[in-house]
Tab-separated table of C-alpha atoms and ligand atoms in Angstrom:
chain	number	residue	atom	x	y	z
A	1	MET	CA	1.294	6.460	47.360
A	2	ASP	CA	0.488	3.055	46.090
A	3	CYS	CA	2.347	2.225	42.927
A	4	SER	CA	1.937	-1.523	43.026
A	5	ASP	CA	-0.875	-1.719	40.553
A	6	ASN	CA	0.011	-2.145	36.985
A	7	THR	CA	-1.195	0.763	34.954
A	8	ASP	CA	1.266	0.249	32.184
A	9	ASN	CA	-0.349	0.916	28.846
A	10	ASN	CA	0.700	-2.416	27.428
A	11	SER	CA	-0.492	-4.463	30.385
A	12	ASN	CA	-3.305	-5.984	28.351
A	13	ASN	CA	-1.229	-7.207	25.506
A	14	GLY	CA	-0.106	-10.452	27.127
A	15	ASN	CA	-2.268	-13.452	27.813
A	16	PRO	CA	-5.462	-13.214	25.780
A	17	GLU	CA	-7.437	-14.712	28.691
A	18	GLU	CA	-6.556	-11.706	30.777
A	19	ASN	CA	-8.152	-9.424	28.257
A	20	SER	CA	-11.634	-9.585	29.674
A	21	ASP	CA	-11.615	-5.836	30.238
A	22	PHE	CA	-10.932	-5.270	26.604
A	23	GLU	CA	-13.925	-7.220	25.439
A	24	ILE	CA	-16.041	-4.831	27.433
A	25	SER	CA	-14.544	-1.971	25.562
A	26	ASP	CA	-16.054	-3.306	22.373
A	27	ILE	CA	-19.440	-2.271	23.608
A	28	LEU	CA	-18.607	0.310	26.236
A	29	ASN	CA	-16.461	3.347	25.881
A	30	PHE	CA	-15.432	3.263	29.499
A	31	TYR	CA	-13.455	0.706	31.392
A	32	THR	CA	-10.786	0.489	34.115
A	33	GLU	CA	-7.264	-0.543	33.251
A	34	LYS	CA	-6.368	-4.093	34.240
A	35	GLY	CA	-4.820	-4.258	37.678
A	36	SER	CA	-6.069	-0.874	38.720
A	37	VAL	CA	-8.999	-2.258	40.655
A	38	THR	CA	-7.037	-3.641	43.592
A	39	ASP	CA	-6.862	-0.291	45.347
A	40	PRO	CA	-10.055	1.748	45.253
A	41	GLN	CA	-8.110	4.903	46.104
A	42	SER	CA	-5.897	4.817	43.044
A	43	MET	CA	-7.195	3.863	39.648
A	44	THR	CA	-6.585	4.456	36.013
A	45	PHE	CA	-9.633	4.812	33.814
A	46	SER	CA	-9.537	4.303	30.129
A	47	ILE	CA	-11.944	5.996	27.788
A	48	SER	CA	-11.991	5.190	24.126
A	49	GLY	CA	-12.925	7.731	21.461
A	50	GLU	CA	-11.921	10.720	23.583
A	51	GLU	CA	-8.841	12.943	23.518
A	52	HIS	CA	-7.500	16.229	24.919
A	53	THR	CA	-10.876	17.924	24.515
A	54	LEU	CA	-12.419	15.941	27.326
A	55	GLY	CA	-9.222	14.751	29.064
A	56	ASN	CA	-7.901	18.161	30.002
A	57	ALA	CA	-11.278	19.579	31.071
A	58	LEU	CA	-12.064	16.518	33.169
A	59	ARG	CA	-8.606	16.514	34.747
A	60	TYR	CA	-9.071	20.188	35.705
A	61	ILE	CA	-12.476	19.526	37.309
A	62	ILE	CA	-11.256	16.449	39.199
A	63	ILE	CA	-8.249	18.152	40.771
A	64	GLN	CA	-10.606	20.763	42.275
A	65	HIS	CA	-11.910	18.025	44.589
A	66	PRO	CA	-10.149	18.485	47.971
A	67	GLU	CA	-9.925	14.716	48.568
A	68	VAL	CA	-8.103	14.110	45.287
A	69	GLU	CA	-4.335	13.886	45.743
A	70	TYR	CA	-3.460	13.325	42.109
A	71	CYS	CA	-5.178	13.448	38.783
A	72	GLY	CA	-3.554	13.363	35.401
A	73	TYR	CA	-4.392	12.225	31.915
A	74	SER	CA	-2.506	10.923	28.931
A	75	ILE	CA	-3.042	9.731	25.425
A	76	PRO	CA	-0.735	6.724	25.381
A	77	HIS	CA	-0.262	6.585	21.646
A	78	PRO	CA	-1.673	8.749	18.807
A	79	SER	CA	-2.640	5.734	16.735
A	80	GLU	CA	-4.632	4.244	19.590
A	81	ASP	CA	-8.054	5.806	20.100
A	82	LYS	CA	-7.843	6.007	23.832
A	83	LEU	CA	-7.517	8.346	26.796
A	84	ASN	CA	-6.197	7.324	30.198
A	85	ILE	CA	-7.129	9.209	33.354
A	86	ARG	CA	-5.316	8.452	36.593
A	87	ILE	CA	-6.901	9.396	39.911
A	88	GLN	CA	-5.448	8.992	43.382
A	89	THR	CA	-7.419	10.062	46.435
A	90	THR	CA	-7.208	10.134	50.210
A	91	GLU	CA	-8.833	7.495	52.393
A	92	ASN	CA	-11.970	9.586	52.621
A	93	THR	CA	-13.190	8.779	49.148
A	94	THR	CA	-12.549	6.484	46.210
A	95	ALA	CA	-11.186	7.172	42.787
A	96	ILE	CA	-14.404	6.035	41.182
A	97	ASP	CA	-16.430	8.464	43.282
A	98	ALA	CA	-14.034	11.266	42.433
A	99	MET	CA	-14.584	10.397	38.779
A	100	ARG	CA	-18.357	10.365	39.213
A	101	LYS	CA	-18.246	13.732	40.958
A	102	GLY	CA	-15.902	15.116	38.317
A	103	LEU	CA	-18.236	14.142	35.481
A	104	GLU	CA	-21.221	15.623	37.287
A	105	ASP	CA	-19.335	18.892	37.977
A	106	LEU	CA	-18.106	19.180	34.431
A	107	LYS	CA	-21.612	18.618	33.174
A	108	SER	CA	-23.069	21.369	35.317
A	109	LEU	CA	-20.229	23.759	34.440
A	110	CYS	CA	-20.789	23.070	30.772
A	111	ALA	CA	-24.547	23.555	31.129
A	112	LYS	CA	-23.875	26.798	32.983
A	113	ILE	CA	-21.657	28.246	30.264
A	114	SER	CA	-24.043	27.048	27.605
A	115	GLU	CA	-26.889	28.880	29.362
A	116	THR	CA	-24.712	31.970	29.719
A	117	PHE	CA	-24.042	31.940	25.986
A	118	TYR	CA	-27.709	31.451	25.202
A	119	LYS	CA	-28.579	34.490	27.296
A	120	ALA	CA	-25.795	36.607	25.823
A	121	ASN	CA	-26.991	35.687	22.358
A	122	ARG	CA	-30.587	36.577	23.192
A	123	ASP	CA	-29.580	39.915	24.740
A	124	PHE	CA	-27.403	40.716	21.715
A	125	ASP	CA	-30.327	40.008	19.354
A	126	GLU	CA	-32.657	42.168	21.424
A	127	LYS	CA	-30.221	45.047	21.576
A	128	ASN	CA	-29.663	44.925	17.805
A	129	ASN	CA	-33.301	44.227	16.891
A	130	ILE	CA	-32.694	40.878	15.303
A	131	SER	CA	-35.803	38.752	15.578
B	1	MET	CA	-12.600	25.607	45.236
B	2	ASP	CA	-16.244	26.094	44.551
B	3	LEU	CA	-16.773	26.015	40.825
B	4	PHE	CA	-20.066	27.866	41.081
B	5	SER	CA	-19.321	30.626	43.583
B	6	PRO	CA	-20.187	34.158	42.284
B	7	ALA	CA	-16.511	34.875	41.681
B	8	ASN	CA	-16.331	31.908	39.307
B	9	LYS	CA	-19.517	32.622	37.459
B	10	PRO	CA	-18.675	32.284	33.775
B	11	GLU	CA	-19.637	35.292	31.664
B	12	ILE	CA	-19.925	35.804	27.915
B	13	ARG	CA	-19.968	39.079	26.054
B	14	ILE	CA	-20.767	38.948	22.355
B	15	GLN	CA	-18.974	41.723	20.504
B	16	GLU	CA	-19.915	40.967	16.942
B	17	LEU	CA	-22.449	38.694	15.340
B	18	THR	CA	-23.164	38.457	11.635
B	19	GLY	CA	-24.415	35.680	9.347
B	20	GLU	CA	-20.984	34.148	9.112
B	21	ARG	CA	-18.981	35.444	12.056
B	22	ILE	CA	-19.143	35.744	15.803
B	23	ARG	CA	-16.750	37.410	18.223
B	24	PHE	CA	-17.151	36.932	21.956
B	25	ILE	CA	-15.235	37.073	25.221
B	26	LEU	CA	-15.571	34.243	27.687
B	27	THR	CA	-14.508	35.132	31.217
B	28	ASN	CA	-14.210	33.468	34.635
B	29	THR	CA	-13.582	29.960	33.437
B	30	ASP	CA	-10.581	27.738	33.084
B	31	LEU	CA	-8.342	27.433	30.058
B	32	SER	CA	-9.166	23.707	29.770
B	33	MET	CA	-12.862	24.514	29.414
B	34	ALA	CA	-12.302	27.277	26.844
B	35	ASN	CA	-9.995	25.014	24.922
B	36	ALA	CA	-12.499	22.183	24.924
B	37	LEU	CA	-15.026	24.547	23.392
B	38	ARG	CA	-12.540	25.615	20.718
B	39	ARG	CA	-11.556	22.026	19.862
B	40	ILE	CA	-15.172	20.835	19.595
B	41	MET	CA	-16.154	23.707	17.327
B	42	ILE	CA	-13.324	22.877	14.976
B	43	SER	CA	-13.682	19.136	14.836
B	44	GLU	CA	-16.764	17.701	16.453
B	45	VAL	CA	-19.789	19.719	15.437
B	46	ALA	CA	-21.739	17.579	12.966
B	47	THR	CA	-22.558	18.853	9.478
B	48	ILE	CA	-23.643	17.353	6.161
B	49	ALA	CA	-21.189	16.885	3.280
B	50	ILE	CA	-21.000	14.835	0.108
B	51	ASP	CA	-19.328	11.575	0.974
B	52	MET	CA	-19.892	9.259	-1.976
B	53	VAL	CA	-19.906	10.116	-5.662
B	54	GLN	CA	-21.002	7.799	-8.453
B	55	PHE	CA	-19.751	8.812	-11.882
B	56	ASP	CA	-22.141	7.956	-14.694
B	57	LEU	CA	-20.252	10.082	-17.141
B	58	ASN	CA	-17.152	12.258	-17.032
B	59	THR	CA	-15.641	13.458	-20.261
B	60	SER	CA	-14.151	16.587	-18.696
B	61	VAL	CA	-10.385	17.098	-18.488
B	62	LEU	CA	-10.467	16.441	-14.733
B	63	ALA	CA	-10.097	13.015	-13.188
B	64	ASP	CA	-13.068	11.444	-11.350
B	65	GLU	CA	-11.244	11.565	-8.006
B	66	PHE	CA	-10.420	15.220	-8.453
B	67	ILE	CA	-14.039	16.152	-9.033
B	68	ALA	CA	-15.243	13.904	-6.208
B	69	HIS	CA	-12.872	15.652	-3.828
B	70	ARG	CA	-14.121	19.094	-4.884
B	71	LEU	CA	-17.758	17.944	-4.464
B	72	GLY	CA	-16.973	16.810	-0.938
B	73	LEU	CA	-15.723	20.228	0.070
B	74	ILE	CA	-18.843	22.104	-1.054
B	75	PRO	CA	-20.723	23.444	2.001
B	76	LEU	CA	-24.266	22.150	2.268
B	77	ASP	CA	-26.855	23.808	4.477
B	78	SER	CA	-26.476	21.919	7.782
B	79	THR	CA	-28.823	23.886	10.050
B	80	GLU	CA	-30.970	20.755	10.340
B	81	ALA	CA	-28.117	18.259	10.564
B	82	ASP	CA	-29.451	17.008	13.909
B	83	LYS	CA	-32.569	15.716	12.092
B	84	ILE	CA	-30.518	13.184	10.197
B	85	LYS	CA	-28.835	10.029	11.534
B	86	TYR	CA	-25.173	9.141	11.405
B	87	PRO	CA	-24.773	6.304	8.866
B	88	ARG	CA	-23.357	4.050	11.591
B	89	ASP	CA	-26.500	4.535	13.726
B	90	CYS	CA	-28.857	3.698	10.861
B	91	ASN	CA	-30.388	0.289	10.307
B	92	CYS	CA	-30.031	0.413	6.574
B	93	SER	CA	-27.141	-1.296	4.818
B	94	GLY	CA	-26.025	1.506	2.509
B	95	ALA	CA	-27.756	4.829	2.400
B	96	CYS	CA	-31.385	5.656	3.020
B	97	LYS	CA	-33.456	8.813	3.511
B	98	GLU	CA	-32.869	8.833	7.261
B	99	CYS	CA	-29.108	8.884	7.020
B	100	SER	CA	-28.268	10.472	3.685
B	101	VAL	CA	-29.206	12.992	1.071
B	102	GLU	CA	-28.938	12.441	-2.655
B	103	LEU	CA	-27.708	15.198	-4.917
B	104	ASN	CA	-27.497	14.975	-8.682
B	105	LEU	CA	-25.418	16.905	-11.155
B	106	HIS	CA	-25.710	16.700	-14.897
B	107	VAL	CA	-24.053	19.344	-17.090
B	108	LYS	CA	-23.113	19.272	-20.728
B	109	CYS	CA	-21.404	21.974	-22.762
B	110	THR	CA	-23.063	22.482	-26.093
B	111	GLU	CA	-21.814	25.885	-27.109
B	112	GLU	CA	-18.982	26.513	-29.519
B	113	ASP	CA	-15.856	28.443	-28.410
B	114	THR	CA	-16.860	29.075	-24.816
B	115	THR	CA	-16.151	27.218	-21.628
B	116	LYS	CA	-19.067	26.217	-19.459
B	117	ASP	CA	-18.645	26.496	-15.703
B	118	VAL	CA	-19.963	23.636	-13.604
B	119	THR	CA	-20.779	25.125	-10.173
B	120	SER	CA	-22.399	24.159	-6.921
B	121	LYS	CA	-25.609	25.696	-8.285
B	122	ASP	CA	-25.893	22.805	-10.738
B	123	LEU	CA	-26.221	20.380	-7.846
B	124	VAL	CA	-29.864	19.309	-7.399
B	125	SER	CA	-30.705	18.106	-3.943
B	126	HIS	CA	-33.482	15.588	-3.256
B	127	ASP	CA	-34.039	17.127	0.160
B	128	PRO	CA	-34.776	20.870	0.314
B	129	ARG	CA	-33.318	21.064	3.848
B	130	PHE	CA	-29.867	20.112	2.620
B	131	THR	CA	-28.839	22.146	-0.383
B	132	PRO	CA	-25.583	23.782	-1.439
B	133	ILE	CA	-25.413	27.181	0.187
B	134	THR	CA	-25.675	30.409	-1.838
B	135	GLU	CA	-25.194	33.980	-0.867
B	136	GLY	CA	-28.242	35.510	-2.555
B	137	PRO	CA	-29.281	35.428	-6.234
B	138	LYS	CA	-26.088	37.188	-7.425
B	139	ASP	CA	-23.883	34.398	-6.129
B	140	ALA	CA	-22.300	32.528	-9.023
B	141	GLY	CA	-21.798	29.407	-6.905
B	142	ILE	CA	-18.634	27.459	-6.239
B	143	LEU	CA	-16.713	26.401	-9.354
B	144	ILE	CA	-16.335	22.615	-9.656
B	145	ALA	CA	-15.047	22.187	-13.212
B	146	LYS	CA	-14.964	23.834	-16.637
B	147	LEU	CA	-16.282	22.145	-19.794
B	148	ARG	CA	-15.624	22.614	-23.531
B	149	LYS	CA	-17.986	21.720	-26.298
B	150	GLY	CA	-19.133	18.102	-26.130
B	151	GLN	CA	-17.772	17.507	-22.639
B	152	GLU	CA	-20.217	16.256	-20.034
B	153	ILE	CA	-20.367	15.398	-16.323
B	154	LYS	CA	-23.139	13.286	-14.824
B	155	VAL	CA	-22.802	12.233	-11.214
B	156	LYS	CA	-24.870	11.015	-8.326
B	157	CYS	CA	-23.710	12.245	-4.940
B	158	ILE	CA	-24.597	10.866	-1.512
B	159	ALA	CA	-24.193	13.371	1.293
B	160	LYS	CA	-23.865	12.107	4.852
B	161	LYS	CA	-23.615	13.454	8.334
B	162	GLY	CA	-20.140	13.497	9.881
B	163	VAL	CA	-17.622	15.334	11.989
B	164	ALA	CA	-14.373	17.085	11.002
B	165	LYS	CA	-12.387	14.671	13.196
B	166	GLU	CA	-12.903	12.227	10.331
B	167	HIS	CA	-12.535	14.625	7.405
B	168	ALA	CA	-12.109	18.404	7.388
B	169	LYS	CA	-14.944	18.737	4.868
B	170	TRP	CA	-17.355	18.272	7.757
B	171	SER	CA	-16.016	21.234	9.721
B	172	PRO	CA	-18.551	24.051	10.038
B	173	CYS	CA	-15.725	26.537	10.758
B	174	ALA	CA	-13.383	28.169	8.314
B	175	ALA	CA	-11.380	29.527	11.234
B	176	VAL	CA	-11.593	29.665	15.004
B	177	ALA	CA	-9.422	32.389	16.508
B	178	PHE	CA	-8.624	31.896	20.155
B	179	GLU	CA	-6.551	34.194	22.351
B	180	TYR	CA	-5.938	34.955	25.974
B	181	ASP	CA	-3.648	37.423	27.747
B	182	PRO	CA	-2.864	39.694	24.778
B	183	PHE	CA	-0.271	41.595	26.831
B	184	ASN	CA	1.577	38.414	27.740
B	185	LYS	CA	1.359	39.234	31.433
B	186	LEU	CA	1.349	35.511	32.211
B	187	ARG	CA	4.545	35.013	30.151
B	188	HIS	CA	3.102	31.982	28.433
B	189	THR	CA	4.938	33.067	25.346
B	190	HIS	CA	8.344	34.498	24.616
B	191	TYR	CA	8.689	37.214	22.037
B	192	TRP	CA	11.747	37.019	19.882
B	193	ILE	CA	13.068	40.553	19.430
B	194	GLU	CA	15.905	42.466	17.850
B	195	GLU	CA	15.777	45.590	19.962
B	196	ASP	CA	12.368	46.682	21.196
B	197	GLU	CA	9.444	44.355	21.872
B	198	LYS	CA	6.809	47.116	21.729
B	199	LYS	CA	8.013	48.323	18.330
B	200	GLU	CA	8.502	44.951	16.733
B	201	TRP	CA	5.349	43.154	17.941
B	202	PRO	CA	2.077	44.885	17.077
B	203	GLN	CA	-0.736	44.435	19.562
B	204	SER	CA	-3.648	42.170	18.796
B	205	LYS	CA	-7.040	43.775	18.438
B	206	ASN	CA	-8.109	41.976	21.617
B	207	ALA	CA	-5.668	44.158	23.547
B	208	ASN	CA	-8.337	46.922	23.425
B	209	ASP	CA	-10.606	44.742	25.558
B	210	ASP	CA	-7.947	43.676	28.020
B	211	PHE	CA	-6.191	45.333	30.921
B	212	PRO	CA	-2.714	46.649	30.071
B	213	PRO	CA	0.031	46.007	32.621
B	214	LEU	CA	1.361	48.831	34.740
B	215	ASP	CA	4.855	49.962	33.949
B	216	ASP	CA	6.197	48.645	37.248
B	217	GLU	CA	3.882	45.633	37.500
B	218	ILE	CA	5.418	42.676	39.327
B	219	PHE	CA	5.114	39.293	37.648
B	220	ASP	CA	2.388	37.259	39.308
B	221	PHE	CA	3.395	33.657	38.955
B	222	THR	CA	0.151	32.381	40.467
B	223	ALA	CA	-2.026	34.144	37.925
B	224	LYS	CA	-4.082	31.990	35.575
B	225	PRO	CA	-5.746	32.895	32.309
B	226	ASN	CA	-9.425	33.596	32.746
B	227	ARG	CA	-10.357	35.850	29.828
B	228	PHE	CA	-10.674	34.199	26.440
B	229	TYR	CA	-11.239	35.852	23.099
B	230	PHE	CA	-13.035	33.815	20.461
B	231	GLU	CA	-13.722	34.584	16.872
B	232	ILE	CA	-15.492	32.022	14.755
B	233	GLU	CA	-15.826	32.274	11.006
B	234	THR	CA	-18.201	29.807	9.385
B	235	ILE	CA	-18.104	28.242	5.927
B	236	GLY	CA	-21.797	29.175	5.568
B	237	SER	CA	-23.320	25.797	6.342
B	238	MET	CA	-24.393	26.818	9.811
B	239	LYS	CA	-25.073	29.995	11.783
B	240	PRO	CA	-22.098	30.927	14.022
B	241	GLU	CA	-24.226	31.047	17.181
B	242	ASP	CA	-25.531	27.576	16.354
B	243	ILE	CA	-22.020	26.242	16.069
B	244	VAL	CA	-21.293	27.438	19.636
B	245	MET	CA	-24.535	26.034	20.993
B	246	ASN	CA	-23.991	22.720	19.194
B	247	ALA	CA	-20.491	22.546	20.650
B	248	PHE	CA	-21.850	22.770	24.188
B	249	LYS	CA	-24.448	20.166	23.352
B	250	LYS	CA	-21.760	17.864	22.003
B	251	LEU	CA	-19.639	18.261	25.152
B	252	LEU	CA	-22.638	17.437	27.320
B	253	GLU	CA	-23.331	14.385	25.167
B	254	LYS	CA	-19.743	13.214	25.591
B	255	ILE	CA	-19.956	13.476	29.362
B	256	SER	CA	-23.305	11.694	29.454
B	257	SER	CA	-22.013	8.817	27.367
B	258	ILE	CA	-19.122	8.345	29.756
B	259	GLN	CA	-21.423	8.503	32.750
B	260	MET	CA	-23.479	5.828	31.091
B	261	GLY	CA	-20.354	3.713	30.423
B	262	LEU	CA	-19.234	4.199	34.033
B	263	HIS	CA	-22.629	3.254	35.324
B	264	SER	CA	-23.055	0.102	33.255
B	265	ASN	CA	-19.460	-0.960	33.737
B	266	ASP	CA	-19.702	-0.163	37.435
B	267	VAL	CA	-16.122	-1.161	38.138
B	268	PRO	CA	-15.692	-4.928	38.149
B	269	ILE	CA	-14.067	-5.107	41.573
B	270	ASN	CA	-13.088	-8.646	42.711
B	271	GLY	CA	-13.663	-10.118	39.307
B	272	ARG	CA	-17.410	-9.469	39.338
B	273	GLU	CA	-18.788	-9.560	35.823
B	274	PRO	CA	-19.920	-6.164	34.699
B	275	THR	CA	-23.571	-5.866	33.885
B	276	ARG	CA	-24.124	-5.615	30.182
B	277	ASP	CA	-27.888	-5.497	30.012
B	278	VAL	CA	-27.973	-1.761	30.573
B	279	PHE	CA	-27.661	-1.108	26.866
C	301	ZN	ZN1	-29.862	4.739	6.514
């Protein structure tokens, strides 16, 4: 396991010139933590404006991937509007691809349950003669 | 694990559905997914609520802030909340027709020796789609203040679209009940008892829809919850089935916005500048 990259939550608070990733976050809600791009197999992603709602569901979906060795999430501080997701994979894939796949899988699972609910609702209405 | 194999096909059974309540069982899905649904319904389904109040006149015994707070909590019909913009997404500087709804209230008590009730029925909306909700003609409305002779309230309210994450007044739900494993077979909870657990802890009503453990059942430590009991009670601003559907829509939106962020950021490996022109 590669632990050399700095995924400490405060790693961006030092030199302002090193904060280029944080400028991106002004316009994007998704960026990688500084220092986590040296090893494509282990990365920490940072998502602003999200919390346990998405974090836990996404974590669950990503760990289903057989090439993912580790996936965990944390909300570093309650007063900071941010969610960190850590992914470590085998050599066969990259963390970013695992993230892409995870988002895609979560999307289809969500769409599936949504459709199931829609059908259940329609059947219930039909059975009880609600137009 | 294949998320979409027949064994993992999510199922939903609606047990009860009325104008203000829905009960359903969600099966064959993970706790994280069920919990995401619960959390979104409580705090991220958008509704319309009064957000700004301008007091032209208030000679009642209640302070302006007190009345403004009460106005904010009045449920407004939000079935067409998706037709209105969030104030932050609107091009206007303050409030316009595309991102807000104006409601006016002007009540004066003129009668001797009686108190006059100011209720949500006195609110006059400029947009017929977004009005204070009423339960039929017999409904007296929600009490805002009481006036004595000569007292008067005249206010202009601006209602805006928002989510309960920001303020609970925007929550479409009065309550979201969520339960799994009513027999505690998974031992996710520990019952405090004096003598007998069965006598001291009454069963939840969801126990009737679950599978009771056998007397000699061995604890399965690999078991995971996969049967979730939901009960959603609305505040009347939205139909309960719409709240559930909107919650799914919101979750899909969240994922899409991250996919978009991931795509446009595209991981700046080796110091490559991320492309910003995607937006
Ligand atoms: Zn506007």
